[in-house]
Amino acid sequence: MANIMQLDSTYIAGTYARFPVQLVSGKGSLVWDAAGKEYIDLGSGIAVNGFGIADDAWLKAVTEQLGRLPHASNLYYTEPCAQLAAMLCQRTGMKKVFFGNSGAEANECAIKAARKYAAEKHGPDCCTIVTLVNSFHGRTLTTLSATGQDHYHELYQPLTPGFAHIPAGDIGALIELAKTTRISAVMIECVQGEGGVVPLSAEFVTELAEFCAENDVLLAVDEVQTGNGRSGQLYAYMNYGIQPDIVSTAKGLGGGLPIGACLLGEKVENVLGPGDHGSTFGGNPAACAGAVSILERIDDALLEGVKARSAFIFEALGSASVVESVSGQGLMIGVKPVKPAREVVAKCIENGVLCLTAKDRVRLLPALNIPMPLLQKAVAVIRDACAE
Ligand SMILES: *Cc1c(COP(=O)(O)O)cnc(C)c1O
């Protein structure tokens, strides 16, 4: 293990502050390191392994497709991506899907679709996309520009122009901005993930949706982290009773393989034509076959289980005196401990539980089907780690 850590720090770009753990295998919500130590996984590879690690049905779907046709390019038709797109549209009311390989790529497509729609309909100066302060939309230069956190921007100037940021909850700021700036779209995360697991208020989301409908401004919802069952609904916007024009998703959709999807609603379904956008690996048959297996199992029974597990965590940690507050939706939960979050996470690792941080919070993103006994055990470890 020391050797791998050394190789990694010698040869891999230093973009990640890794924990000193080398993972070698996993099954469901358990994962093992190079020394054979077992951990309960409450991070799911950052909301990716929605049904746990190497979940049987997903593994079967992926390996069968790998043996049949792992990749084909977008010059030909293949079944898994067509089937997945149909399922996504049928369950959301969206009309068309573009597939890429990551959340950032899904958001790039959302941004291109919004720009082209507004340029064609309202003229090229109607291009500003409004996002929220404290948002996170990805690491490519354009999605970084969309991200409303200055500290990500500082050394990467010039950024892609055409983005403005308003504080979450402040509809007045949007109305004010619209007096001087022509707005093509508003893009939100219903629960700001990287920003500290902060849900938007129902009132604000309703006001945004009304503003967008009245002004022919597209409403784009970034469901990269919140999506695919994590919020207790298939997509978190469904907790708010709105119908977005664009939905981007990734992470949990793939169940462990890279995939991103941009769902286009009625207004924008035909905006992108041949040559307007593309992605060599987009719609990859193996990734899509896995995603079909994931999506078909996100049903009412699973979502009830997500809500029950969520209620348990809120109750168990919300009542602890060493916890200041618990935020989030479904199984996307932020715990603000009295002591620094990073110390709590380090203590949890020591005691066999993997969890994450988001700003000053301990972030929990367990598998949607994590067995209750494992979850109870892990929550006890977290509570102790907050106390020590
Ligand atoms: C993770 C994340 C992204 C970026 O996804 P990548 O797959 O890392 O490109 C974008 N938006 C949100 C809300 C995310 O949580």
PDB file of C-alpha atoms in Angstrom, residues 28-29 41-53 58 102-103 136 189 191-194 197 222-232 234-235 249-259 294 298 306 329-333 354-358 363-369:
ATOM      1  CA  GLY A  28     -22.849  -3.698  -1.598  1.00  0.00           C
ATOM      2  CA  SER A  29     -22.195  -1.213   1.207  1.00  0.00           C
ATOM      3  CA  ASP A  41     -19.380   2.818   2.718  1.00  0.00           C
ATOM      4  CA  LEU A  42     -21.464   5.963   3.220  1.00  0.00           C
ATOM      5  CA  GLY A  43     -19.963   7.799   0.245  1.00  0.00           C
ATOM      6  CA  SER A  44     -20.901   5.514  -2.661  1.00  0.00           C
ATOM      7  CA  GLY A  45     -18.028   6.869  -4.753  1.00  0.00           C
ATOM      8  CA  ILE A  46     -19.741  10.286  -4.404  1.00  0.00           C
ATOM      9  CA  ALA A  47     -23.331   9.227  -5.022  1.00  0.00           C
ATOM     10  CA  VAL A  48     -22.374   6.904  -7.882  1.00  0.00           C
ATOM     11  CA  ASN A  49     -22.829   3.363  -6.566  1.00  0.00           C
ATOM     12  CA  GLY A  50     -26.541   3.848  -5.891  1.00  0.00           C
ATOM     13  CA  PHE A  51     -27.226   0.156  -5.309  1.00  0.00           C
ATOM     14  CA  GLY A  52     -23.895  -0.431  -3.627  1.00  0.00           C
ATOM     15  CA  ILE A  53     -20.648  -1.704  -5.061  1.00  0.00           C
ATOM     16  CA  TRP A  58     -26.036  -4.141 -12.525  1.00  0.00           C
ATOM     17  CA  SER A 102     -19.948  12.985 -16.787  1.00  0.00           C
ATOM     18  CA  GLY A 103     -21.900  15.582 -14.917  1.00  0.00           C
ATOM     19  CA  PHE A 136     -21.424  23.604  -8.212  1.00  0.00           C
ATOM     20  CA  GLU A 189     -29.339  22.334  -7.906  1.00  0.00           C
ATOM     21  CA  VAL A 191     -29.979  20.610  -3.020  1.00  0.00           C
ATOM     22  CA  GLN A 192     -26.578  22.270  -3.304  1.00  0.00           C
ATOM     23  CA  GLY A 193     -24.256  19.314  -2.829  1.00  0.00           C
ATOM     24  CA  GLU A 194     -20.660  20.507  -2.942  1.00  0.00           C
ATOM     25  CA  VAL A 197     -25.821  19.960   1.294  1.00  0.00           C
ATOM     26  CA  ASP A 222     -28.677  20.082 -12.304  1.00  0.00           C
ATOM     27  CA  GLU A 223     -29.552  16.650 -10.926  1.00  0.00           C
ATOM     28  CA  VAL A 224     -26.040  15.273 -11.216  1.00  0.00           C
ATOM     29  CA  GLN A 225     -25.805  14.563  -7.484  1.00  0.00           C
ATOM     30  CA  THR A 226     -29.450  14.800  -6.371  1.00  0.00           C
ATOM     31  CA  GLY A 227     -30.813  12.549  -9.111  1.00  0.00           C
ATOM     32  CA  ASN A 228     -31.642   8.895  -9.614  1.00  0.00           C
ATOM     33  CA  GLY A 229     -33.428   8.247  -6.344  1.00  0.00           C
ATOM     34  CA  ARG A 230     -31.037   9.993  -3.996  1.00  0.00           C
ATOM     35  CA  SER A 231     -33.499  12.703  -2.891  1.00  0.00           C
ATOM     36  CA  GLY A 232     -36.307  10.257  -2.125  1.00  0.00           C
ATOM     37  CA  LEU A 234     -36.485   9.839  -8.913  1.00  0.00           C
ATOM     38  CA  TYR A 235     -35.274  13.434  -9.391  1.00  0.00           C
ATOM     39  CA  THR A 249     -27.837  14.056 -14.499  1.00  0.00           C
ATOM     40  CA  ALA A 250     -24.882  11.713 -14.100  1.00  0.00           C
ATOM     41  CA  LYS A 251     -23.252  10.208 -10.962  1.00  0.00           C
ATOM     42  CA  GLY A 252     -25.865   7.688  -9.704  1.00  0.00           C
ATOM     43  CA  LEU A 253     -27.361   7.018 -13.136  1.00  0.00           C
ATOM     44  CA  GLY A 254     -24.430   4.826 -14.132  1.00  0.00           C
ATOM     45  CA  GLY A 255     -24.341   2.713 -10.986  1.00  0.00           C
ATOM     46  CA  GLY A 256     -20.533   2.678 -11.209  1.00  0.00           C
ATOM     47  CA  LEU A 257     -19.660   3.422 -14.824  1.00  0.00           C
ATOM     48  CA  PRO A 258     -19.210   6.904 -16.326  1.00  0.00           C
ATOM     49  CA  ILE A 259     -22.361   8.323 -17.873  1.00  0.00           C
ATOM     50  CA  ILE A 294     -30.356   0.940 -12.154  1.00  0.00           C
ATOM     51  CA  ILE A 298     -35.716   2.926  -8.748  1.00  0.00           C
ATOM     52  CA  VAL A 306     -34.711   5.867   0.902  1.00  0.00           C
ATOM     53  CA  GLN A 329     -33.019  15.436   1.365  1.00  0.00           C
ATOM     54  CA  GLY A 330     -33.379  11.682   1.133  1.00  0.00           C
ATOM     55  CA  LEU A 331     -29.987  10.003   1.335  1.00  0.00           C
ATOM     56  CA  MET A 332     -28.054  13.166   0.578  1.00  0.00           C
ATOM     57  CA  ILE A 333     -27.343  14.407   4.062  1.00  0.00           C
ATOM     58  CA  LEU A 354     -16.249   5.988   4.900  1.00  0.00           C
ATOM     59  CA  CYS A 355     -18.025   9.327   4.630  1.00  0.00           C
ATOM     60  CA  LEU A 356     -17.337  12.624   2.877  1.00  0.00           C
ATOM     61  CA  THR A 357     -17.281  16.320   3.593  1.00  0.00           C
ATOM     62  CA  ALA A 358     -19.010  19.273   1.951  1.00  0.00           C
ATOM     63  CA  ARG A 363     -21.665  14.493   3.927  1.00  0.00           C
ATOM     64  CA  LEU A 364     -23.444  11.148   3.806  1.00  0.00           C
ATOM     65  CA  LEU A 365     -24.368   9.562   0.474  1.00  0.00           C
ATOM     66  CA  PRO A 366     -24.976   5.902   1.319  1.00  0.00           C
ATOM     67  CA  ALA A 367     -26.255   3.345  -1.163  1.00  0.00           C
ATOM     68  CA  LEU A 368     -30.009   3.746  -1.592  1.00  0.00           C
ATOM     69  CA  ASN A 369     -30.508   0.137  -0.439  1.00  0.00           C
TER      70      ASN A 369
END
